[in-house]
Short mmCIF file of C-alpha atoms in Angstrom, two decimals:
data_model
loop_
_atom_site.label_atom_id
_atom_site.label_comp_id
_atom_site.label_asym_id
_atom_site.label_seq_id
_atom_site.Cartn_x
_atom_site.Cartn_y
_atom_site.Cartn_z
CA MET A 260 0.00 0.00 0.00
CA GLY A 261 1.16 3.57 -0.73
CA ASP A 262 1.75 6.11 1.98
CA MET A 263 -1.47 7.69 3.20
CA PRO A 264 -1.47 11.35 4.32
CA ALA A 265 -1.77 12.00 8.03
CA VAL A 266 -5.36 12.46 9.12
CA PHE A 267 -4.45 15.69 10.91
CA PRO A 268 -1.67 17.88 9.50
CA THR A 269 1.09 18.33 12.08
CA ASP A 270 2.15 21.73 10.70
CA PRO A 271 -0.68 23.41 8.78
CA THR A 272 0.79 25.35 5.87
CA TRP A 273 -1.15 27.02 3.08
CA GLU A 274 0.91 26.37 0.00
CA GLY A 275 1.38 29.18 -2.54
CA ASP A 276 0.28 32.78 -2.50
CA GLY A 277 -3.28 32.42 -3.81
CA SER A 278 -6.62 32.18 -2.06
CA SER A 279 -8.54 29.87 -4.43
CA ARG A 280 -7.64 26.56 -2.74
CA ILE A 281 -8.65 26.61 0.89
CA PRO A 282 -7.16 23.85 3.10
CA PHE A 283 -9.77 21.89 4.98
CA TRP A 284 -7.83 22.41 8.22
CA ALA A 285 -8.79 26.10 8.03
CA TYR A 286 -12.22 24.91 9.21
CA THR A 287 -11.08 22.34 11.80
CA ASP A 288 -7.85 23.46 13.51
CA GLU A 289 -8.46 24.51 17.12
CA ALA A 290 -5.37 26.72 17.46
CA LEU A 291 -6.29 28.60 14.28
CA TYR A 292 -9.82 29.11 15.56
CA ARG A 293 -8.56 30.67 18.80
CA LYS A 294 -6.34 32.95 16.74
CA GLU A 295 -9.35 33.91 14.58
CA LEU A 296 -11.32 34.95 17.66
CA GLU A 297 -8.51 37.25 18.77
CA ARG A 298 -7.69 38.78 15.40
CA PHE A 299 -11.18 39.08 13.88
CA PHE A 300 -13.61 39.37 16.78
CA TYR A 301 -11.58 40.97 19.59
CA GLN A 302 -9.16 43.22 17.69
CA ARG A 303 -9.37 45.74 14.81
CA HIS A 304 -12.92 44.78 13.71
CA TRP A 305 -16.35 46.22 14.40
CA CYS A 306 -18.81 43.47 15.33
CA TYR A 307 -22.60 43.65 15.11
CA VAL A 308 -24.49 43.60 18.41
CA GLY A 309 -28.05 44.61 17.49
CA LEU A 310 -30.54 47.22 16.36
CA GLU A 311 -31.45 50.35 18.28
CA ALA A 312 -35.10 49.35 17.89
CA GLU A 313 -34.44 46.39 20.20
CA ILE A 314 -33.74 48.77 23.10
CA PRO A 315 -36.06 51.74 22.49
CA ASN A 316 -36.48 52.87 26.12
CA PRO A 317 -34.09 53.78 28.95
CA GLY A 318 -33.16 50.62 30.81
CA ASP A 319 -33.88 48.32 27.88
CA PHE A 320 -31.12 45.78 27.30
CA LYS A 321 -30.23 42.87 25.06
CA ARG A 322 -27.71 40.15 25.91
CA THR A 323 -25.68 38.97 22.93
CA VAL A 324 -22.08 38.05 22.07
CA VAL A 325 -19.01 39.38 20.32
CA GLY A 326 -17.17 36.28 19.18
CA GLU A 327 -17.58 33.94 22.14
CA ARG A 328 -17.65 36.72 24.75
CA SER A 329 -21.00 37.57 26.33
CA VAL A 330 -21.91 41.28 26.17
CA ILE A 331 -24.91 43.46 26.98
CA MET A 332 -26.25 46.25 24.75
CA VAL A 333 -28.19 48.69 26.94
CA ARG A 334 -29.80 52.11 26.67
CA ASP A 335 -29.00 54.31 29.67
CA ALA A 336 -31.13 56.95 31.34
CA ASP A 337 -29.67 59.66 29.08
CA GLY A 338 -30.69 57.74 25.95
CA GLY A 339 -27.13 56.69 25.12
CA ILE A 340 -26.25 53.17 23.98
CA ASN A 341 -23.61 51.26 25.88
CA VAL A 342 -22.13 47.82 25.36
CA VAL A 343 -20.48 46.17 28.38
CA GLU A 344 -18.97 42.77 28.90
CA ASN A 345 -21.21 40.41 30.85
CA VAL A 346 -18.54 39.60 33.45
CA CYS A 347 -18.70 40.92 37.01
CA ALA A 348 -15.55 42.82 38.03
CA HIS A 349 -15.57 41.03 41.40
CA ARG A 350 -15.45 37.29 40.80
CA GLY A 351 -16.04 37.04 37.06
CA MET A 352 -19.64 35.80 37.04
CA GLN A 353 -21.78 36.26 33.91
CA PHE A 354 -24.35 38.17 35.91
CA CYS A 355 -26.98 38.79 33.20
CA ARG A 356 -28.96 35.68 32.26
CA LYS A 357 -31.98 37.16 30.44
CA ARG A 358 -31.83 37.74 26.67
CA HIS A 359 -33.91 40.92 26.85
CA GLY A 360 -35.32 43.04 29.62
CA ASN A 361 -35.48 46.43 31.33
CA GLN A 362 -33.53 47.41 34.43
CA THR A 363 -32.44 50.57 36.19
CA GLU A 364 -29.09 48.98 37.13
CA PHE A 365 -27.21 45.69 36.88
CA VAL A 366 -26.75 43.64 40.03
CA CYS A 367 -24.61 40.53 40.17
CA PRO A 368 -26.58 37.94 42.17
CA TYR A 369 -23.44 36.33 43.62
CA HIS A 370 -22.30 39.14 45.92
CA GLN A 371 -24.72 41.94 44.92
CA TRP A 372 -22.15 44.21 43.31
CA ASN A 373 -24.15 46.94 41.63
CA TYR A 374 -23.41 48.68 38.32
CA SER A 375 -24.98 51.61 36.49
CA LEU A 376 -26.30 51.17 32.96
CA LYS A 377 -23.07 52.79 31.76
CA GLY A 378 -21.11 49.98 33.40
CA ASP A 379 -19.77 51.95 36.39
CA LEU A 380 -19.52 50.25 39.78
CA GLN A 381 -21.82 52.12 42.15
CA GLY A 382 -22.37 49.81 45.09
CA VAL A 383 -20.42 47.14 47.02
CA PRO A 384 -22.09 45.42 50.00
CA PHE A 385 -20.14 45.75 53.27
CA ARG A 386 -17.60 48.03 51.62
CA ARG A 387 -17.09 49.80 54.98
CA GLY A 388 -17.28 46.55 56.94
CA VAL A 389 -19.82 45.59 59.60
CA LYS A 390 -20.03 47.04 63.12
CA GLN A 391 -20.12 44.47 65.88
CA ASP A 392 -19.55 45.09 69.57
CA GLY A 393 -18.55 48.65 68.74
CA LYS A 394 -15.87 47.60 66.30
CA VAL A 395 -15.79 47.66 62.51
CA GLN A 396 -15.03 44.26 61.13
CA GLY A 397 -13.90 43.53 57.59
CA GLY A 398 -14.67 45.71 54.62
CA MET A 399 -12.70 46.64 51.54
CA PRO A 400 -9.23 48.18 51.90
CA LYS A 401 -9.33 51.97 52.32
CA GLU A 402 -7.62 52.45 48.96
CA PHE A 403 -10.36 50.52 47.14
CA ASN A 404 -11.68 52.77 44.35
CA THR A 405 -15.00 51.93 42.67
CA ALA A 406 -13.90 53.83 39.53
CA GLU A 407 -11.25 51.15 38.95
CA HIS A 408 -13.68 48.23 39.11
CA GLY A 409 -16.42 48.89 36.61
CA LEU A 410 -17.56 46.53 33.88
CA ASN A 411 -15.40 46.21 30.77
CA LYS A 412 -16.77 48.80 28.34
CA LEU A 413 -16.65 48.27 24.59
CA LYS A 414 -16.34 51.04 22.04
CA VAL A 415 -19.71 51.63 20.34
CA ALA A 416 -20.67 52.89 16.89
CA ALA A 417 -24.25 53.28 15.65
CA ARG A 418 -25.41 54.18 12.17
CA GLY A 419 -28.87 54.03 10.64
CA GLY A 420 -30.26 52.25 13.69
CA VAL A 421 -27.60 49.49 13.66
CA VAL A 422 -25.23 49.08 16.61
CA PHE A 423 -21.66 47.78 16.41
CA ALA A 424 -19.12 47.33 19.19
CA SER A 425 -15.44 46.54 19.58
CA PHE A 426 -13.16 45.53 22.43
CA ASP A 427 -10.46 47.47 20.57
CA HIS A 428 -10.74 51.16 21.51
CA ASP A 429 -8.14 52.18 18.95
CA ILE A 430 -10.19 50.83 16.03
CA GLU A 431 -10.81 52.91 12.90
CA THR A 432 -14.20 54.56 12.43
CA LEU A 433 -17.11 52.38 11.37
CA GLU A 434 -17.32 54.28 8.09
CA ASP A 435 -13.65 53.62 7.30
CA PHE A 436 -14.09 49.98 8.33
CA LEU A 437 -16.92 49.53 5.82
CA GLY A 438 -15.37 51.56 3.02
CA PRO A 439 -17.33 53.80 0.62
CA ASP A 440 -18.71 51.11 -1.71
CA ILE A 441 -20.15 48.90 1.02
CA LEU A 442 -21.26 51.95 2.99
CA HIS A 443 -23.37 52.98 -0.01
CA TYR A 444 -25.39 49.75 0.18
CA PHE A 445 -25.50 49.85 3.99
CA ASP A 446 -27.05 53.32 3.83
CA ARG A 447 -29.44 52.17 1.11
CA LEU A 448 -31.03 49.72 3.56
CA PHE A 449 -30.55 51.67 6.80
CA ASN A 450 -31.47 55.04 5.35
CA GLY A 451 -32.64 56.80 8.50
CA ARG A 452 -36.17 55.44 8.63
CA LYS A 453 -36.98 54.19 12.12
CA LEU A 454 -36.84 50.40 12.35
CA THR A 455 -39.39 48.09 13.95
CA ILE A 456 -38.69 44.56 15.17
CA LEU A 457 -40.88 41.85 13.63
CA GLY A 458 -39.36 38.76 15.24
CA TYR A 459 -36.41 36.43 15.73
CA ASN A 460 -35.18 33.03 14.63
CA ARG A 461 -32.29 31.19 16.25
CA GLN A 462 -30.46 28.08 15.19
CA ARG A 463 -27.22 26.26 15.92
CA ILE A 464 -25.48 25.09 12.75
CA PRO A 465 -22.84 22.35 13.09
CA GLY A 466 -20.26 24.00 10.85
CA ASN A 467 -17.38 26.45 10.99
CA TRP A 468 -18.43 30.09 11.31
CA LYS A 469 -16.64 31.10 8.11
CA LEU A 470 -18.92 28.84 6.08
CA MET A 471 -21.85 31.22 6.58
CA GLN A 472 -19.76 34.17 5.43
CA GLU A 473 -18.78 32.05 2.41
CA ASN A 474 -22.37 31.01 1.74
CA ILE A 475 -23.53 34.61 1.39
CA LYS A 476 -20.44 35.50 -0.67
CA ASP A 477 -21.24 32.67 -3.07
CA PRO A 478 -23.53 33.52 -6.02
CA TYR A 479 -22.69 30.17 -7.66
CA HIS A 480 -25.02 28.04 -5.52
CA PRO A 481 -28.35 29.97 -5.17
CA GLY A 482 -29.57 29.20 -8.68
CA LEU A 483 -28.49 25.57 -8.33
CA LEU A 484 -29.29 24.55 -4.75
CA HIS A 485 -32.45 26.55 -4.02
CA THR A 486 -35.61 25.45 -5.84
CA TRP A 487 -37.40 28.67 -4.88
CA PHE A 488 -34.68 30.91 -6.26
CA ILE A 489 -34.23 29.26 -9.63
CA THR A 490 -37.88 28.40 -10.25
CA TYR A 491 -39.32 31.82 -9.41
CA GLY A 492 -36.41 33.88 -10.69
CA LEU A 493 -35.57 35.36 -7.28
CA TRP A 494 -31.87 34.63 -7.74
CA ARG A 495 -30.55 33.04 -10.93
CA ALA A 496 -27.35 33.20 -12.93
CA ASP A 497 -29.17 35.00 -15.75
CA ASN A 498 -30.46 37.81 -13.50
CA LYS A 499 -28.93 41.25 -13.84
CA SER A 500 -26.33 41.26 -11.08
CA GLN A 501 -23.23 42.81 -9.58
CA LEU A 502 -20.66 41.74 -6.97
CA ILE A 503 -18.67 44.34 -5.06
CA MET A 504 -16.12 44.30 -2.23
CA ASP A 505 -14.35 46.83 -0.06
CA GLU A 506 -10.70 47.59 -0.80
CA GLN A 507 -9.46 44.87 1.57
CA TYR A 508 -11.87 42.23 0.14
CA ARG A 509 -13.31 41.45 3.58
CA HIS A 510 -16.84 42.82 3.14
CA ALA A 511 -19.04 42.21 0.11
CA ALA A 512 -22.41 42.89 -1.46
CA MET A 513 -24.20 40.56 -3.89
CA ILE A 514 -26.71 42.61 -5.87
CA SER A 515 -29.40 41.12 -8.10
CA THR A 516 -32.56 42.13 -9.94
CA ARG A 517 -35.30 39.55 -10.17
CA GLY A 518 -35.98 37.98 -13.57
CA SER A 519 -39.18 36.42 -14.80
CA GLY A 520 -38.30 32.86 -13.73
CA GLY A 521 -40.34 29.83 -14.62
CA ALA A 522 -39.24 29.36 -18.22
CA LYS A 523 -36.55 26.88 -19.17
CA SER A 524 -33.29 28.43 -20.22
CA GLU A 525 -29.57 27.75 -20.45
CA VAL A 526 -29.21 28.26 -16.69
CA THR A 527 -31.94 25.74 -15.82
CA ALA A 528 -30.98 22.95 -18.21
CA GLY A 529 -30.25 19.80 -16.23
CA VAL A 530 -30.58 21.57 -12.87
CA THR A 531 -32.49 19.19 -10.60
CA SER A 532 -33.69 21.94 -8.28
CA PHE A 533 -35.58 23.67 -11.12
CA LYS A 534 -39.28 22.73 -10.95
CA GLU A 535 -40.97 24.32 -13.96
CA SER A 536 -44.44 23.09 -13.02
CA MET A 537 -44.19 23.86 -9.29
CA GLU A 538 -46.95 26.12 -7.99
CA ILE A 539 -47.37 27.63 -4.57
CA GLN A 540 -50.70 27.48 -2.81
CA ASP A 541 -50.19 30.70 -0.85
CA LYS A 542 -49.52 33.33 -3.52
CA ARG A 543 -48.72 35.89 -0.84
CA LEU A 544 -45.20 34.40 -0.59
CA LEU A 545 -44.46 36.01 -3.94
CA ASP A 546 -46.63 39.09 -3.52
CA ILE A 547 -43.68 41.36 -4.16
CA VAL A 548 -44.18 45.13 -4.20
CA PRO A 549 -41.31 47.37 -5.37
CA GLU A 550 -40.17 49.89 -2.76
CA PRO A 551 -38.71 53.33 -3.62
CA TRP A 552 -35.55 52.78 -1.57
CA TRP A 553 -34.58 49.70 -3.61
CA GLN A 554 -33.20 51.96 -6.36
CA GLY A 555 -33.46 49.03 -8.76
CA PRO A 556 -32.12 45.80 -7.20
CA THR A 557 -34.66 43.38 -5.78
CA ALA A 558 -32.04 41.66 -3.64
CA VAL A 559 -28.87 42.85 -1.92
CA MET A 560 -27.00 40.50 0.39
CA MET A 561 -24.25 42.22 2.40
CA THR A 562 -21.61 40.33 4.36
CA LEU A 563 -19.77 42.45 6.90
CA PHE A 564 -16.76 40.48 8.06
CA PRO A 565 -16.66 38.78 10.46
CA SER A 566 -19.98 38.90 12.26
CA VAL A 567 -23.09 39.81 10.31
CA ILE A 568 -25.14 39.53 7.15
CA PHE A 569 -27.67 42.17 6.14
CA GLN A 570 -30.37 40.73 3.92
CA GLN A 571 -32.79 42.36 1.55
CA GLN A 572 -34.52 39.68 -0.47
CA VAL A 573 -37.48 41.37 -2.16
CA ASN A 574 -39.65 42.70 0.71
CA SER A 575 -38.05 40.58 3.45
CA VAL A 576 -35.32 42.41 5.39
CA SER A 577 -33.29 41.00 8.26
CA THR A 578 -29.95 40.87 10.03
CA ARG A 579 -28.18 37.56 10.52
CA HIS A 580 -25.71 37.45 13.39
CA ILE A 581 -22.89 34.86 13.26
CA GLN A 582 -21.89 33.72 16.77
CA PRO A 583 -18.92 31.29 16.76
CA ASN A 584 -19.07 28.31 19.07
CA GLY A 585 -15.90 26.28 18.52
CA THR A 586 -14.33 25.15 15.25
CA GLY A 587 -17.36 23.15 14.10
CA SER A 588 -20.39 25.06 15.36
CA PHE A 589 -21.95 28.51 15.38
CA ASP A 590 -25.20 30.05 16.51
CA PHE A 591 -27.08 31.99 13.86
CA VAL A 592 -29.57 34.62 15.00
CA TRP A 593 -31.99 36.23 12.56
CA THR A 594 -33.64 39.55 13.42
CA HIS A 595 -36.50 40.30 11.03
CA PHE A 596 -37.41 43.96 10.90
CA GLY A 597 -39.47 46.52 9.05
CA PHE A 598 -39.88 50.27 9.07
CA GLU A 599 -42.09 52.37 11.32
CA ASP A 600 -43.84 53.95 8.33
CA ASP A 601 -44.73 50.59 6.74
CA THR A 602 -48.40 50.07 6.05
CA PRO A 603 -50.07 47.10 7.78
CA GLU A 604 -50.14 45.39 4.38
CA MET A 605 -46.37 45.81 3.93
CA THR A 606 -45.68 44.52 7.45
CA GLU A 607 -47.76 41.42 6.70
CA ARG A 608 -45.92 41.02 3.38
CA ARG A 609 -42.54 41.18 5.10
CA LEU A 610 -43.62 38.58 7.65
CA ILE A 611 -45.00 36.21 5.03
CA GLN A 612 -41.90 36.48 2.83
CA ALA A 613 -39.73 35.87 5.91
CA ASN A 614 -40.92 32.27 5.64
CA LEU A 615 -38.41 31.89 2.80
CA PHE A 616 -35.66 32.42 5.38
CA GLY A 617 -34.76 31.38 8.91
CA PRO A 618 -33.89 27.86 10.16
CA ALA A 619 -36.86 26.20 8.46
CA GLY A 620 -37.17 28.70 5.62
CA PHE A 621 -38.07 27.39 2.17
CA VAL A 622 -34.68 28.70 0.99
CA SER A 623 -32.42 28.94 4.02
CA ALA A 624 -32.99 25.43 5.36
CA ASP A 625 -30.91 24.26 2.40
CA ASP A 626 -27.95 26.40 3.46
CA GLY A 627 -27.85 25.07 7.02
CA GLU A 628 -27.88 21.51 5.71
CA VAL A 629 -25.09 21.92 3.15
CA ILE A 630 -22.92 23.73 5.72
CA GLU A 631 -23.33 20.82 8.12
CA PHE A 632 -22.42 18.29 5.42
CA SER A 633 -19.43 20.38 4.31
CA GLN A 634 -18.07 20.46 7.86
CA SER A 635 -18.40 16.67 8.04
CA GLY A 636 -16.29 16.39 4.90
CA PHE A 637 -13.63 18.75 6.24
CA GLU A 638 -13.33 16.80 9.48
CA GLN A 639 -13.13 13.52 7.59
CA LYS A 640 -10.32 14.70 5.32
CA PRO A 641 -8.50 17.71 6.84
CA PHE A 642 -5.43 17.23 4.61
CA HIS A 643 -7.49 18.05 1.48
CA ARG A 644 -8.62 21.45 0.14
CA ALA A 645 -11.69 23.26 -1.13
CA LEU A 646 -11.69 24.84 -4.60
CA ALA A 647 -12.94 28.37 -5.35
CA GLU A 648 -11.77 28.90 -8.94
CA LEU A 649 -14.98 29.70 -10.79
CA GLY A 650 -14.19 32.89 -12.68
CA GLY A 651 -10.43 32.49 -12.31
CA TYR A 652 -7.93 33.08 -9.52
CA ASP A 653 -8.04 36.82 -8.89
CA CYS A 654 -10.18 38.94 -6.57
CA GLY A 655 -12.24 41.73 -8.05
CA ASN A 656 -15.70 43.16 -8.53
CA THR A 657 -17.84 41.73 -11.34
CA ASP A 658 -21.10 42.42 -13.16
CA HIS A 659 -22.16 38.76 -13.19
CA MET A 660 -22.67 35.85 -10.78
CA VAL A 661 -20.64 33.14 -12.49
CA THR A 662 -17.66 33.52 -10.19
CA GLU A 663 -16.31 32.76 -6.72
CA THR A 664 -14.37 36.01 -6.52
CA LEU A 665 -15.91 37.07 -3.18
CA ILE A 666 -14.75 33.86 -1.48
CA ARG A 667 -11.25 34.28 -2.90
CA GLY A 668 -11.30 37.86 -1.65
CA MET A 669 -12.29 36.83 1.86
CA TYR A 670 -9.46 34.30 2.09
CA HIS A 671 -6.98 36.79 0.65
CA TYR A 672 -7.84 38.98 3.63
CA TRP A 673 -7.97 36.02 6.05
CA ARG A 674 -4.46 34.88 5.09
CA LYS A 675 -3.06 38.39 5.51
CA VAL A 676 -4.53 38.95 8.98
CA MET A 677 -3.90 35.40 10.18
CA GLU A 678 -0.36 35.38 8.76
CA VAL A 679 -0.98 31.96 7.24
#
């Protein structure tokens, strides 16, 4: 028998200078994953934490994560938005256990240390000790200073009703982080209209967190995997389309205008997911009404690296938060929203079309499944590599979908930051 490659590479090395052949160990190596958390989620990157509409009133809070670290987004009494780490400064307890709520202060249940909504320590039980038999017993040392023992505060940036945070207080501005091209499409969706929350979906997907970034940077699969997209023309290779990235290739937008769908064509020939005769019973799922802010495209899918996807698929709009959970798992949280000036009919339309998405969505259920099966393949054969060479080897914007340029761009950036 010939020599078989080791099941796990002893010294992971990405051969060559390109980004089109991604080693499977990039999705399975524990040490690399820990390095990713530090370099992408805890340093030099803005991460999504939520929408201002989730905390409309003073005292409203939402517990979420940045990377694997638990944080709280909260609106204080002055109306400001703060993000603090959910770790008590005393003994390290994750003191907040509710996902949402309203409080005038945060109190750790372990020893009742009390914090303001800005994260400042404002109360310590028995700080001055306890009097007994005329003597003061115990207490904190006289040099103890509450100002030195507040919660860890993250830097916060909000734009268009969307809130980002970073553990890195020296980070560039959010606008510079996004870059002008991606910022244009961000502002298209979050254009100053007040947002309203329509609901949430949550799921845990047994795959590496990068696979969801890849999935929404991949225009190759939607018209092949998703019956709904190819059959009803929501996203097909023959739709008018455009792919753009920021200058560092980390963020991307996939932009498409719906075609007629239904009819057989070159892009549907032999594609098993195309169902020419398929009809839906509830026609409201495709009751699509053009909105003025679209400015043409019927779908724009934005991936902001590393933590969030902003979706506009016809009248359904949502954020999708990527929350890493080890090398082979991530939580995926969908926040479906609308706009305060929507008519009741538009709100109903958004909710109905949201059934295309989410964990059991007619479209998105496919993505969760293929990500799980991909991760199984990576773990089975970590010495192999994935191929992303549709459209060539380079990274660049295009005016068509028949390319994997956005995936190559992401790994060009990944290799640079990770020094792989």
